CSV table of C-alpha atoms in Angstrom, one decimal:
chain,number,residue,atom,x,y,z
A,235,MET,CA,1.8,93.3,-155.6
A,236,LYS,CA,4.8,91.7,-157.3
A,237,THR,CA,6.8,89.0,-155.4
A,238,VAL,CA,10.4,89.8,-155.8
A,239,ARG,CA,12.9,87.0,-156.3
A,240,ILE,CA,16.4,86.7,-154.8
A,241,ILE,CA,18.7,84.7,-157.1
A,242,PRO,CA,22.2,83.7,-156.1
A,243,ARG,CA,24.5,83.8,-159.1
A,244,LEU,CA,27.2,81.2,-159.3
A,245,ASP,CA,30.0,82.0,-161.7
A,246,VAL,CA,31.8,78.8,-162.7
A,247,LYS,CA,35.2,78.3,-164.2
A,248,GLY,CA,36.1,74.7,-164.9
A,249,PRO,CA,35.1,72.8,-161.8
A,250,ASN,CA,35.2,75.8,-159.4
A,251,LEU,CA,33.0,78.6,-158.3
A,252,VAL,CA,34.8,81.9,-158.9
A,253,LYS,CA,34.1,85.6,-158.4
A,254,GLY,CA,35.6,88.6,-160.0
A,255,ILE,CA,35.4,92.4,-159.8
A,256,ASN,CA,34.0,94.2,-162.9
A,257,LEU,CA,33.7,90.7,-164.4
A,258,GLU,CA,37.5,90.4,-164.2
A,259,GLY,CA,40.2,89.0,-161.8
A,260,LEU,CA,38.4,85.7,-161.1
A,261,ARG,CA,39.2,84.1,-157.7
A,262,VAL,CA,38.3,80.6,-156.7
A,263,LEU,CA,35.8,80.4,-153.8
A,264,GLY,CA,34.9,76.7,-153.7
A,265,LYS,CA,32.8,74.0,-155.4
A,266,PRO,CA,29.6,75.2,-157.0
A,267,TRP,CA,27.3,72.5,-155.8
A,268,ASN,CA,28.2,73.2,-152.1
A,269,PHE,CA,27.1,76.8,-152.6
A,270,ALA,CA,24.1,75.7,-154.7
A,271,ARG,CA,22.8,73.3,-152.1
A,272,TYR,CA,23.3,75.7,-149.3
A,273,TYR,CA,21.4,78.5,-151.1
A,274,TYR,CA,18.6,76.2,-152.0
A,275,GLU,CA,18.2,75.1,-148.4
A,276,ASN,CA,18.3,78.7,-147.2
A,277,GLY,CA,15.6,80.4,-149.2
A,278,ALA,CA,17.0,81.0,-152.7
A,279,ASP,CA,14.2,81.6,-155.2
A,280,GLU,CA,16.2,80.5,-158.2
A,281,LEU,CA,19.9,79.9,-159.1
A,282,ILE,CA,21.9,81.2,-162.0
A,283,PHE,CA,25.0,79.3,-163.2
A,284,MET,CA,27.4,81.2,-165.5
A,285,ASP,CA,30.3,79.6,-167.2
A,286,VAL,CA,32.3,82.8,-167.2
A,287,VAL,CA,35.1,81.7,-169.5
A,288,ALA,CA,33.1,79.6,-171.9
A,289,SER,CA,32.5,82.2,-174.6
A,290,LEU,CA,36.3,82.9,-174.5
A,291,TYR,CA,37.4,79.4,-175.0
A,292,GLY,CA,34.4,78.0,-176.7
A,293,ARG,CA,33.7,75.4,-174.1
A,294,ASN,CA,31.0,74.7,-171.6
A,295,SER,CA,31.7,72.7,-168.5
A,296,LEU,CA,28.3,73.4,-166.9
A,297,VAL,CA,26.4,70.4,-168.2
A,298,ASP,CA,27.9,68.0,-165.6
A,299,ILE,CA,27.4,70.5,-162.8
A,300,ILE,CA,23.7,71.0,-163.9
A,301,LYS,CA,23.1,67.3,-164.1
A,302,LYS,CA,24.3,66.9,-160.6
A,303,THR,CA,22.6,69.9,-159.2
A,304,SER,CA,19.2,69.4,-160.7
A,305,LYS,CA,18.8,66.1,-159.0
A,306,GLU,CA,18.9,67.6,-155.6
A,307,ILE,CA,17.8,71.2,-156.1
A,308,PHE,CA,14.1,71.9,-156.8
A,309,ILE,CA,14.0,75.5,-157.7
A,310,PRO,CA,14.5,77.0,-161.2
A,311,LEU,CA,18.0,76.8,-162.6
A,312,THR,CA,19.3,79.2,-165.2
A,313,VAL,CA,22.4,78.4,-167.2
A,314,GLY,CA,24.5,80.7,-169.3
A,315,GLY,CA,27.9,81.3,-170.7
A,316,GLY,CA,29.1,80.1,-174.1
A,317,LEU,CA,25.7,78.9,-175.4
A,318,ARG,CA,25.9,79.5,-179.1
A,319,THR,CA,23.3,77.3,-180.9
A,320,ILE,CA,19.9,75.7,-180.5
A,321,ASP,CA,21.7,72.5,-179.8
A,322,ASP,CA,23.7,74.1,-177.0
A,323,ILE,CA,20.5,75.3,-175.5
A,324,HIS,CA,18.8,72.0,-175.9
A,325,ASN,CA,21.7,70.2,-174.2
A,326,VAL,CA,21.6,72.3,-171.0
A,327,LEU,CA,17.8,72.2,-170.8
A,328,ARG,CA,18.0,68.4,-171.2
A,329,ALA,CA,20.7,68.3,-168.4
A,330,GLY,CA,18.1,69.9,-166.1
A,331,ALA,CA,18.3,73.6,-166.6
A,332,ASP,CA,14.9,75.5,-166.7
A,333,LYS,CA,16.2,78.6,-168.5
A,334,VAL,CA,19.2,79.7,-170.5
A,335,SER,CA,20.9,83.1,-170.3
A,336,LEU,CA,22.2,84.4,-173.6
A,337,ASN,CA,24.3,87.3,-174.5
A,338,THR,CA,27.2,87.0,-177.0
A,339,ALA,CA,25.4,84.6,-179.3
A,340,VAL,CA,22.2,86.7,-179.6
A,341,ILE,CA,24.1,90.0,-180.1
A,342,ASN,CA,25.9,88.3,-183.0
A,343,ASN,CA,22.6,86.8,-184.2
A,344,PRO,CA,19.4,88.4,-182.7
A,345,GLU,CA,17.2,86.0,-184.7
A,346,LEU,CA,18.4,83.2,-182.4
A,347,ILE,CA,16.2,84.7,-179.7
A,348,LYS,CA,13.2,84.2,-181.9
A,349,ILE,CA,14.1,80.7,-183.0
A,350,ALA,CA,14.9,79.7,-179.4
A,351,ALA,CA,11.7,81.3,-178.0
A,352,GLU,CA,9.5,79.5,-180.5
A,353,LYS,CA,11.2,76.2,-179.9
A,354,PHE,CA,11.6,76.2,-176.1
A,355,GLY,CA,9.1,78.9,-175.1
A,356,SER,CA,9.8,82.5,-174.2
A,357,SER,CA,9.9,81.8,-170.5
A,358,THR,CA,13.0,79.7,-171.1
A,359,ILE,CA,15.0,82.5,-172.7
A,360,MET,CA,16.7,85.0,-170.5
A,361,ILE,CA,18.7,87.7,-172.3
A,362,SER,CA,21.7,89.0,-170.3
A,363,ILE,CA,22.7,92.6,-171.0
A,364,GLU,CA,26.1,93.7,-169.7
A,365,ALA,CA,26.6,97.4,-170.2
A,366,ILE,CA,29.0,100.3,-169.5
A,367,LYS,CA,28.0,103.9,-169.5
A,368,LYS,CA,29.6,106.0,-172.3
A,369,ASN,CA,30.7,109.6,-172.2
A,370,ASP,CA,27.5,110.6,-173.9
A,371,ASN,CA,25.5,109.1,-170.9
A,372,ASN,CA,24.2,106.2,-173.1
A,373,TYR,CA,24.8,102.6,-172.1
A,374,GLU,CA,26.7,100.3,-174.5
A,375,ALA,CA,26.2,96.6,-174.4
A,376,TYR,CA,29.3,94.4,-174.1
A,377,THR,CA,29.8,90.7,-174.9
A,378,ASN,CA,32.2,87.9,-173.9
A,379,ASN,CA,31.7,88.7,-170.2
A,380,GLY,CA,32.5,92.4,-170.4
A,381,ARG,CA,35.4,92.1,-172.7
A,382,GLU,CA,34.1,93.2,-176.1
A,383,ARG,CA,32.4,96.4,-177.1
A,384,THR,CA,29.4,96.0,-179.5
A,385,GLY,CA,28.5,99.6,-180.3
A,386,ILE,CA,24.9,98.6,-179.5
A,387,ASP,CA,22.7,100.8,-177.2
A,388,ALA,CA,21.8,98.6,-174.2
A,389,ILE,CA,18.3,100.1,-173.8
A,390,GLN,CA,17.3,99.7,-177.5
A,391,TRP,CA,18.7,96.2,-177.4
A,392,ALA,CA,16.5,95.3,-174.4
A,393,LYS,CA,13.4,96.4,-176.3
A,394,GLN,CA,14.5,94.5,-179.4
A,395,ALA,CA,15.2,91.3,-177.3
A,396,GLU,CA,11.7,91.6,-175.8
A,397,LYS,CA,10.1,91.9,-179.3
A,398,LEU,CA,12.0,88.9,-180.5
A,399,GLY,CA,10.5,86.8,-177.7
A,400,ALA,CA,12.8,87.0,-174.7
A,401,GLY,CA,11.1,86.0,-171.5
A,402,GLU,CA,13.3,87.9,-169.0
A,403,ILE,CA,16.2,90.3,-169.1
A,404,MET,CA,19.1,90.2,-166.7
A,405,VAL,CA,20.9,93.6,-166.5
A,406,THR,CA,24.5,93.9,-165.3
A,407,SER,CA,26.2,97.2,-164.9
A,408,ILE,CA,29.8,96.2,-165.5
A,409,ASP,CA,31.2,99.2,-163.5
A,410,ASN,CA,29.3,98.0,-160.5
A,411,GLU,CA,29.8,94.3,-160.7
A,412,GLY,CA,31.7,92.7,-157.8
A,413,THR,CA,32.5,96.1,-156.2
A,414,GLY,CA,30.0,96.1,-153.4
A,415,ARG,CA,29.1,99.8,-154.3
A,416,GLY,CA,25.5,98.9,-155.1
A,417,PHE,CA,23.7,98.1,-158.3
A,418,GLY,CA,23.6,100.2,-161.5
A,419,ILE,CA,20.2,101.7,-160.5
A,420,GLU,CA,20.0,104.1,-163.5
A,421,LEU,CA,20.7,101.4,-166.1
A,422,THR,CA,18.2,99.0,-164.4
A,423,SER,CA,15.5,101.5,-164.1
A,424,MET,CA,15.9,102.7,-167.7
A,425,ILE,CA,15.5,99.1,-168.9
A,426,ALA,CA,12.7,98.2,-166.4
A,427,LYS,CA,10.7,101.2,-167.6
A,428,TYR,CA,11.2,100.3,-171.2
A,429,VAL,CA,10.3,96.7,-171.4
A,430,SER,CA,7.2,94.8,-170.0
A,431,ILE,CA,9.0,91.5,-169.3
A,432,PRO,CA,10.6,90.9,-165.9
A,433,VAL,CA,14.0,92.5,-165.3
A,434,ILE,CA,16.7,90.9,-163.1
A,435,ALA,CA,19.2,93.3,-161.6
A,436,CYS,CA,22.7,91.8,-161.3
A,437,GLY,CA,26.0,93.0,-160.0
A,438,GLY,CA,27.1,95.3,-157.2
A,439,ALA,CA,25.4,94.3,-154.0
A,440,GLY,CA,27.5,95.2,-151.0
A,441,THR,CA,24.7,95.5,-148.4
A,442,VAL,CA,21.1,94.3,-147.9
A,443,ASP,CA,20.0,97.9,-148.5
A,444,HIS,CA,21.5,97.9,-152.0
A,445,VAL,CA,19.1,95.0,-152.9
A,446,LEU,CA,16.2,97.1,-151.5
A,447,ASP,CA,17.4,100.1,-153.6
A,448,VAL,CA,17.5,98.4,-156.9
A,449,ILE,CA,13.9,97.1,-156.3
A,450,GLU,CA,12.5,100.4,-155.1
A,451,LYS,CA,14.4,102.8,-157.3
A,452,GLY,CA,15.5,100.6,-160.1
A,453,GLY,CA,12.2,98.8,-160.6
A,454,ALA,CA,13.8,95.3,-160.6
A,455,ASP,CA,11.5,92.3,-160.5
A,456,ALA,CA,14.3,90.0,-159.2
A,457,VAL,CA,17.8,90.6,-157.9
A,458,SER,CA,20.8,88.5,-158.5
A,459,VAL,CA,23.5,88.5,-155.8
A,460,ALA,CA,26.9,86.7,-155.6
A,461,SER,CA,29.8,88.1,-153.5
A,462,ILE,CA,27.6,89.2,-150.7
A,463,LEU,CA,26.4,85.6,-150.1
A,464,HIS,CA,29.5,83.8,-151.3
A,465,TYR,CA,31.8,85.6,-148.8
A,466,ASN,CA,29.4,84.7,-146.0
A,467,PHE,CA,29.4,81.0,-147.1
A,468,VAL,CA,33.2,81.0,-147.3
A,469,ALA,CA,33.5,82.7,-143.9
A,470,GLN,CA,31.3,80.0,-142.3
A,471,TYR,CA,32.4,76.9,-144.1
A,472,GLY,CA,35.8,77.6,-145.5
A,473,MET,CA,37.1,76.4,-148.8
A,474,GLY,CA,36.3,72.7,-148.3
A,475,ASP,CA,37.6,70.7,-151.1
A,476,ASP,CA,40.9,70.8,-153.0
A,477,PHE,CA,41.4,73.4,-155.6
A,478,SER,CA,44.7,72.4,-157.2
A,479,ALA,CA,42.9,71.8,-160.5
A,480,GLU,CA,42.8,75.3,-161.8
A,481,GLY,CA,42.3,78.9,-160.8
A,482,ASN,CA,43.6,81.7,-158.6
A,483,ILE,CA,43.2,80.7,-155.0
A,484,GLU,CA,44.9,83.8,-153.6
A,485,PHE,CA,41.6,85.2,-152.3
A,486,LEU,CA,41.0,82.1,-150.2
A,487,LYS,CA,44.5,82.1,-148.8
A,488,ARG,CA,44.5,85.8,-147.9
A,489,GLY,CA,41.0,86.1,-146.5
A,490,LYS,CA,38.9,88.9,-147.9
A,491,ALA,CA,41.3,91.8,-147.6
A,492,GLY,CA,40.3,94.6,-150.0
A,493,PHE,CA,36.6,93.7,-150.0
A,494,SER,CA,35.6,95.9,-147.1
A,495,LYS,CA,32.7,97.4,-149.1
A,496,ILE,CA,31.0,94.0,-149.1
A,497,GLN,CA,29.1,93.2,-145.9
A,498,ASP,CA,28.5,89.5,-146.4
A,499,THR,CA,25.1,88.3,-145.4
A,500,THR,CA,22.5,85.6,-145.9
A,501,ILE,CA,19.4,85.3,-148.1
A,502,ASP,CA,17.3,85.4,-145.0
A,503,GLU,CA,18.7,88.7,-143.9
A,504,ILE,CA,18.2,90.2,-147.4
A,505,LYS,CA,14.5,89.0,-147.4
A,506,LYS,CA,13.9,90.2,-143.8
A,507,ASN,CA,15.0,93.7,-144.9
A,508,LEU,CA,12.7,93.6,-147.9
A,509,VAL,CA,9.7,92.4,-145.9
A,510,TYR,CA,10.4,95.1,-143.3
A,511,HIS,CA,10.2,97.7,-146.1
A,512,GLY,CA,6.9,96.3,-147.4
A,513,ILE,CA,8.2,94.3,-150.3
A,514,SER,CA,6.7,91.0,-151.0
A,515,CYS,CA,9.0,87.9,-151.3
A,516,ARG,CA,8.9,84.2,-150.6
A,517,PHE,CA,10.0,84.3,-147.0
A,518,ASP,CA,7.7,83.6,-144.1
A,519,GLU,CA,6.5,80.1,-143.2
A,520,GLN,CA,8.7,78.0,-145.5
A,521,ASN,CA,12.0,79.4,-144.2
A,522,LEU,CA,11.0,79.0,-140.6
A,523,GLU,CA,9.8,75.5,-141.3
A,524,HIS,CA,13.1,74.8,-142.9
A,525,GLN,CA,15.1,76.1,-140.0
A,526,GLU,CA,13.2,73.9,-137.6
A,527,ALA,CA,13.6,70.9,-139.8
A,528,GLY,CA,17.3,71.7,-140.5
B,208,MET,CA,10.3,60.1,-155.1
B,209,GLY,CA,10.9,56.3,-155.6
B,210,LEU,CA,9.1,56.4,-158.9
B,211,ASN,CA,10.4,54.7,-162.0
B,212,SER,CA,9.8,57.2,-164.7
B,213,GLU,CA,10.4,57.3,-168.4
B,214,ILE,CA,10.3,60.1,-170.9
B,215,THR,CA,8.3,58.8,-173.8
B,216,ASN,CA,6.6,60.0,-177.0
B,217,VAL,CA,5.3,56.6,-178.1
B,218,LYS,CA,1.9,55.1,-177.7
B,219,ASP,CA,2.9,51.8,-176.1
B,220,GLY,CA,5.0,53.5,-173.4
B,221,ILE,CA,2.1,55.6,-172.4
B,222,LEU,CA,-0.4,52.8,-172.5
B,223,LYS,CA,1.8,50.5,-170.4
B,224,SER,CA,2.4,53.0,-167.7
B,225,ASP,CA,0.7,53.2,-164.3
B,226,ALA,CA,0.4,57.0,-164.4
B,227,VAL,CA,1.1,59.8,-166.8
B,228,ILE,CA,2.6,63.2,-166.4
B,229,LEU,CA,2.1,65.7,-169.2
B,230,PRO,CA,4.6,68.5,-168.6
B,231,GLY,CA,4.9,71.4,-170.9
B,232,VAL,CA,7.3,74.0,-172.2
B,233,GLY,CA,6.6,75.6,-175.5
B,234,SER,CA,3.6,77.0,-177.3
B,235,PHE,CA,0.1,75.5,-177.4
B,236,SER,CA,-0.3,75.1,-181.1
B,237,ASN,CA,3.2,73.5,-181.5
B,238,ALA,CA,2.5,71.1,-178.7
B,239,MET,CA,-1.0,70.1,-180.1
B,240,SER,CA,0.3,69.6,-183.6
B,241,THR,CA,3.2,67.5,-182.2
B,242,LEU,CA,0.7,65.4,-180.3
B,243,ILE,CA,-1.4,64.9,-183.4
B,244,LYS,CA,1.7,64.1,-185.5
B,245,LEU,CA,2.8,61.4,-183.0
B,246,ASP,CA,-0.8,60.1,-182.9
B,247,LEU,CA,-1.0,60.6,-179.1
B,248,VAL,CA,-4.3,62.5,-178.9
B,249,SER,CA,-6.5,59.5,-178.5
B,250,VAL,CA,-4.0,57.7,-176.2
B,251,LEU,CA,-4.0,60.7,-173.8
B,252,ARG,CA,-7.8,60.8,-173.9
B,253,ASP,CA,-7.9,57.1,-173.1
B,254,VAL,CA,-5.5,57.5,-170.2
B,255,VAL,CA,-7.5,60.3,-168.7
B,256,LEU,CA,-10.8,58.4,-169.2
B,257,SER,CA,-9.2,55.3,-167.5
B,258,SER,CA,-8.5,55.5,-163.7
B,259,LYS,CA,-4.8,56.1,-164.1
B,260,PRO,CA,-3.5,59.0,-162.1
B,261,PHE,CA,-2.7,61.8,-164.6
B,262,MET,CA,-0.9,65.1,-164.0
B,263,GLY,CA,-0.7,68.0,-166.3
B,264,ILE,CA,1.8,70.8,-165.6
B,265,CYS,CA,1.7,74.3,-167.1
B,266,LEU,CA,1.3,73.8,-170.8
B,267,GLY,CA,0.3,70.2,-170.0
B,268,MET,CA,-2.6,71.8,-168.1
B,269,HIS,CA,-3.5,74.1,-170.9
B,270,LEU,CA,-3.6,71.2,-173.5
B,271,LEU,CA,-6.3,69.5,-171.5
B,272,MET,CA,-8.7,72.3,-172.2
B,273,SER,CA,-11.1,72.6,-175.1
B,274,GLU,CA,-9.6,75.6,-176.7
B,275,SER,CA,-6.8,78.1,-176.5
B,276,TYR,CA,-6.2,81.7,-177.6
B,277,GLU,CA,-2.4,81.5,-177.6
B,278,PHE,CA,-1.2,82.9,-181.0
B,279,GLY,CA,-4.6,82.5,-182.6
B,280,HIS,CA,-7.4,80.1,-181.8
B,281,HIS,CA,-6.6,76.4,-181.4
B,282,LYS,CA,-8.5,73.3,-180.3
B,283,GLY,CA,-7.1,71.4,-177.3
B,284,LEU,CA,-7.5,67.9,-176.1
B,285,GLY,CA,-10.9,68.9,-174.8
B,286,LEU,CA,-10.8,66.7,-171.7
B,287,VAL,CA,-11.9,69.6,-169.5
B,288,ASN,CA,-14.3,72.2,-170.8
B,289,GLY,CA,-12.9,75.7,-170.7
B,290,THR,CA,-10.4,78.0,-172.4
B,291,VAL,CA,-6.8,79.2,-172.2
B,292,LEU,CA,-6.5,83.0,-172.1
B,293,ARG,CA,-3.7,85.4,-172.0
B,294,PHE,CA,-3.0,87.7,-169.0
B,295,ASP,CA,-3.8,91.2,-170.0
B,296,GLY,CA,-1.1,93.2,-168.2
B,297,ASN,CA,-2.4,96.6,-169.1
B,298,THR,CA,-6.0,96.6,-167.9
B,299,GLY,CA,-7.8,95.9,-164.7
B,300,SER,CA,-9.9,97.8,-162.3
B,301,SER,CA,-6.9,99.5,-160.6
B,302,GLY,CA,-5.5,100.5,-164.0
B,303,LYS,CA,-2.1,99.3,-162.8
B,304,ARG,CA,0.2,97.6,-165.3
B,305,PHE,CA,1.7,94.3,-164.4
B,306,LYS,CA,4.4,92.2,-166.1
B,307,VAL,CA,3.6,89.3,-168.4
B,308,PRO,CA,4.8,86.6,-168.3
B,309,HIS,CA,4.0,86.0,-164.6
B,310,VAL,CA,7.4,84.7,-163.4
B,311,GLY,CA,8.2,83.8,-159.8
B,312,TRP,CA,6.7,82.5,-156.6
B,313,ASN,CA,3.1,83.1,-155.7
B,314,LYS,CA,0.7,81.7,-153.2
B,315,ILE,CA,-2.0,79.1,-153.9
B,316,TYR,CA,-5.2,79.3,-151.9
B,317,THR,CA,-8.0,76.8,-151.3
B,318,VAL,CA,-11.4,77.2,-153.0
B,319,LYS,CA,-14.1,76.6,-150.4
B,320,ASN,CA,-17.0,74.6,-151.7
B,321,GLU,CA,-20.5,74.7,-150.3
B,322,SER,CA,-19.9,72.3,-147.5
B,323,HIS,CA,-16.7,74.1,-146.6
B,324,GLU,CA,-14.7,71.0,-146.7
B,325,ASN,CA,-11.1,71.3,-147.9
B,326,LYS,CA,-10.9,69.6,-151.3
B,327,TRP,CA,-7.1,69.4,-151.0
B,328,ASN,CA,-7.3,66.5,-148.5
B,329,ASN,CA,-8.5,64.2,-151.3
B,330,SER,CA,-6.0,65.4,-153.8
B,331,VAL,CA,-2.2,65.6,-154.4
B,332,LEU,CA,-2.3,68.9,-152.5
B,333,CYS,CA,-3.0,66.9,-149.3
B,334,GLY,CA,-0.8,68.2,-146.5
B,335,ILE,CA,0.1,71.4,-148.2
B,336,ASP,CA,-0.7,74.6,-146.3
B,337,ASP,CA,-3.2,77.0,-147.6
B,338,GLY,CA,-1.3,80.0,-149.0
B,339,SER,CA,1.9,78.1,-149.8
B,340,PHE,CA,4.3,79.5,-152.3
B,341,MET,CA,4.7,77.7,-155.7
B,342,TYR,CA,6.8,78.6,-158.7
B,343,PHE,CA,5.0,80.0,-161.8
B,344,VAL,CA,6.2,80.8,-165.3
B,345,HIS,CA,3.4,81.6,-167.7
B,346,SER,CA,1.6,84.2,-169.9
B,347,TYR,CA,-1.6,82.2,-170.3
B,348,MET,CA,-4.0,80.8,-167.8
B,349,THR,CA,-6.9,78.3,-167.8
B,350,LYS,CA,-10.5,79.1,-167.2
B,351,PRO,CA,-12.5,76.0,-166.6
B,352,GLU,CA,-16.2,76.3,-167.5
B,353,ASN,CA,-17.2,74.5,-164.3
B,354,GLU,CA,-15.6,76.4,-161.4
B,355,ASP,CA,-16.2,73.4,-159.1
B,356,VAL,CA,-13.2,71.6,-160.6
B,357,GLN,CA,-10.9,74.3,-159.3
B,358,LEU,CA,-8.6,73.1,-156.5
B,359,SER,CA,-6.6,76.3,-155.9
B,360,VAL,CA,-6.6,79.9,-157.1
B,361,THR,CA,-3.8,82.4,-157.2
B,362,ASN,CA,-3.8,86.2,-157.5
B,363,TYR,CA,-1.7,88.1,-160.0
B,364,GLY,CA,-2.1,91.7,-160.8
B,365,ASP,CA,-5.7,92.1,-160.1
B,366,ILE,CA,-6.7,88.8,-161.6
B,367,GLU,CA,-7.6,85.7,-159.7
B,368,PHE,CA,-6.9,82.6,-161.8
B,369,CYS,CA,-7.2,78.9,-161.5
B,370,SER,CA,-3.8,77.6,-160.4
B,371,SER,CA,-4.8,73.9,-160.2
B,372,PHE,CA,-7.8,71.7,-160.8
B,373,GLN,CA,-8.9,68.2,-160.2
B,374,TYR,CA,-11.3,66.3,-162.5
B,375,GLY,CA,-11.6,62.7,-161.6
B,376,ASN,CA,-8.2,61.1,-161.7
B,377,LEU,CA,-6.8,64.1,-163.5
B,378,PHE,CA,-4.9,66.7,-161.7
B,379,ALA,CA,-3.4,69.8,-163.4
B,380,CYS,CA,-1.5,72.8,-162.2
B,381,GLN,CA,-0.2,76.0,-163.6
B,382,PHE,CA,2.8,76.1,-161.3
B,383,HIS,CA,5.8,73.8,-161.5
B,384,PRO,CA,5.8,71.4,-158.5
B,385,GLU,CA,9.3,70.2,-159.4
B,386,ARG,CA,10.6,73.8,-159.0
B,387,SER,CA,8.6,74.7,-156.0
B,388,GLY,CA,11.0,73.4,-153.3
B,389,PRO,CA,9.9,71.1,-150.4
B,390,GLN,CA,6.2,72.0,-150.8
B,391,GLY,CA,6.2,71.2,-154.5
B,392,LEU,CA,7.9,67.8,-153.8
B,393,ARG,CA,5.1,66.9,-151.5
B,394,ILE,CA,2.8,66.9,-154.6
B,395,TYR,CA,5.0,64.3,-156.3
B,396,ASP,CA,5.1,62.3,-153.1
B,397,ASN,CA,1.3,62.3,-152.9
B,398,PHE,CA,1.1,61.4,-156.6
B,399,ALA,CA,3.5,58.5,-156.0
B,400,LYS,CA,1.3,57.3,-153.1
B,401,MET,CA,-1.8,57.5,-155.4
B,402,ILE,CA,0.0,55.3,-158.0
B,403,SER,CA,1.0,52.7,-155.5
B,404,GLY,CA,-2.5,52.8,-153.8
B,405,ASN,CA,-1.2,54.0,-150.5
B,406,PHE,CA,-2.7,57.5,-150.6
B,407,LYS,CA,-5.7,56.9,-148.4
B,408,ASP,CA,-3.7,55.0,-145.8
B,409,GLU,CA,-2.4,58.1,-144.1
């Protein structure tokens, strides 16, 4: 039986953790390492850091965050956003990342997957596919965090990425992302059936049952969640530090009005629900042990 | 961990150290040819044959074996007799397909020897619970010729494979202790105690 992973995703803009809806309208939620440490201590199986504006501005502010995080967090860290070259990949791996997530750069140059997989190992290379369903019911891959159409069929692209040496595929249905309406089950299952490498479903969780659905019906090997955990963290711990630096803090000022579809929860609750439905995940002894120690 | 560590690819650095960790990301043949190019093969052999604590992780575990079938057939360092084989995700008695690479958390179990003593107590796995979760990322696994060297086994698909082994001062594991949370850190803690000679004091 496969052991499913729950992977909090931390979207980062400059020094802040942000969250959008349909990959847009980014709101500042706090400082990324506070969230990262909390998720590590509370049962996260891995973490994903995404520099969500990097590919737009050609910058990457994640290296410092990763350096800081990898010293105190001992689960796999994936970094993505704005990584263009072998040197970019090398830099974030050196900073302490275990894997990189690539989208825009490899759509522009698919051979980069092959070169990177040969140099750093397939297991290091995660391909992120962000897609929107077209009128003809096919899914089209988008780049630049959901801003640019590519004309490329998402399912065919997943297969090609696997052939070129990708180790994992992260699938985001842009229409679902940030909405709390549930994952893009159809898109996830089409890709999960078509490739033999692990598939990470991303974007749309509003309840613990959505996570269960995308595993049972979508065939996901891992599930990436953001809002559903972040809003819980913010509700418990507030905004903490000062956010004058940059970003839209309206969300934090107003509370979570307009996000009623998202029932915030914890990793523990997500995993409890999975275990209850007979799905294997890293849950039992270690979490309990941690709570006692905590 | 309180260890002074240095990432090195030079002979002197390795020979002067109190202990060596051979990590690994990449492919077997690339790594072997790099070790040959840097003239490190004999140095690593000397370290393993000395009494210095040595830890091989993932590909670093694979490299210790005599041969690998990763992208062709290649000779390894040959410090442990055995081979490196690929998971076959399509076959198996149940006929069920499973994903390769094996990515994620999985449990490690003790291998009971004839006297039923727990070999973990005398290794860096000391204090870790039987059935603990560790983090794995791999498509290939080691198969030591002498099964007695196995410290732990793990099940994936319908295959049971060797997830760690101990051979004298040499410990090697398929999982990544540095990415396996508090239980994984315990391995480094034990390793540090072995280096400083405090391991048996507990």
